[in-house]
Amino acid sequence: MATTPRYRPVTLGQFKVITEPHPDGGLYVSCDQTLGEYPPRLSDRLLHWAEHTPEHSYIAQRDETGQWRHISYQQALASARSLGQALLDRKLSPERPLLILSGNEIEHALLALAAQYVGIPFASISPAYSTVSTDFSKLQHVIDLLSPGMVYASDGDLYKEAITATVPADVEVVTRFGQALGKNHCFYDELTQTTASAEVEKARLASNPDTIAKFMFTSGSTSLPKAVITTQRMLCSNLQMIGQAWPFLAEEPPVFLDWLPWNHVFGGNHNLGIILYFGGTLYIDDGRPTDAGMAITLNNLREISPTVYFNVPVGWEKVADALEQDEVLRQRYYKRIKMQFYSGAALTQPVWDKLHATAEQACGERILMTTGLGMTETSPSALFVLSADAQAGQIGVPLPGMKMRLVPNDDKLEIRYKGPNVTPGYWRSPELGDDAFDEEGFFCSGDAVKWLDPADPNKGFVFDGRVAEDFKLNTGTWVNVGPLRAFITQHGNPYLQDAVITGHDRQALGMLIVPNIAACHKLSGLEKNASREAILTSPNVTAFFQKLVNTLFKESTGSSNRITRALILIEPPSLDLDEITDKGSINQRA
């Protein structure tokens, strides 16, 4: 007789879903809980923790010796004031914001905190625009759009080429080390020596919920990246929503070990914001979900026991494999963790099952694995799964303060958003904002959803792909690209990383296979220095993908999901050609 799995106790919000018919045949959807009060600006939380827990660690990162360097809340406040004065001295403003090119680091966090403290917008830009791109077109687009008054890059040597090619000569460049860049150069340490005056607190108090906190750039999957206006109201209201969905965050200071980049909304708004809002500690993980980067992450996890752990699906696959094999890692990881969260794509059920098995082995109980749905324009969270028995594909129920509109779009339902966490528009691009909102002021997400159980709205939604990605065959049959790609990815794991679905206005579907080159290399049995082409054309690899295509063909139910042919992409998708975003996700439309 099967027994009900036991989960580690964690306090979650319980919301009832409210629906109201819309005249167009759609629905309004919300939850029954009112959004609680939230501060007018995020810096109020910094002041709170600096007063109540001044010595508690706000953020930490390994130094050159491998030891953790900690910045307390008291130190963070002092830095925000001195650096804030330096930014005010340079007359930065929404018209001349701070641009941060570097990845996650303590100095990045302190500069961003300082800018918010004195009401100056900043923008954290993907390092890939400077260090991976070869033509710097996206970085140039960002600089042209924002006209920054200051540009920060940690390493003057690493960012020299990009800065020289794109940053105007009269814009001040700040670096932490490496060579001086441009005629207006300053080292970061010089900024920290600035003495704060009464002007700093005056500027802080002048900021309000409508003050622009930052510009968050979209990933550019359908066009050039857009600068999403992100206000203090958006940040604070969304963090309050998260707190009501996850009350356990207020029970003890959260501890995160996190690599997710701050130029994206998941890492930069959600994770970094939760830490500041709830007085926790963020350990910066210099690893990544790659073979080399994962070694760094696992080493950190053997030392730091998080209370919540966040990752993207490919990262979770590697973590799950490591937990299965490493007892020391298991004991440390499961020591005090309360919840696990994924975002960015679908997490396959075998990964969930493996994590449940290792948790039961380590501590005799499962740890909640959950997710949600949101976007850069919603700061980001809009829905959360708040049930221990969640399965892959669920995205949950609306958060307090959110009102959603479900709009019929052919055979799908597009979800649209309204709430205090929704952006007012795109910076210096009013025409994009006009197209982004419907006649009732709801933000048009382009995401499609469907009820998990149409008879019970309280069970929430499952993701149903992107409306904009879908297309028709020449027979008039609609192809739902999102669910089909998820199905293919699950069957092709671990050798298929992603797939592009082809066949627009044609009679039958095909796909372009984006391979996981590391897994394919192992499958090929070739020597360590084998070329990419040799690996992907080896008999073992081509046999696997031929078998996959045969399986997909046999398991199809009609022309809308029947893959009839496939090509393996020998050359990886290109960032410069917009074939992938800087997050590494596939641009299906391109």
Coordinates of C-alpha atoms in Angstrom, one line a residue, residues 57 159 163 191 196 210 298 327 397 445 447 464 488 533 546:
S57 CA 26.0 39.5 7.0
Y159 CA 36.1 45.1 -20.7
I163 CA 34.1 50.0 -23.6
L191 CA 34.5 56.4 -5.0
A196 CA 28.5 61.5 2.7
D210 CA 7.2 56.2 -8.5
L298 CA 29.2 22.0 -5.6
E327 CA 27.1 11.9 0.8
V397 CA -2.1 30.6 -8.5
S445 CA 2.5 38.7 -21.6
D447 CA 2.3 33.5 -22.4
D464 CA 0.8 26.3 -22.3
I488 CA 11.0 16.7 -27.1
E533 CA 31.8 18.2 -35.8
Q546 CA 17.7 9.0 -35.3

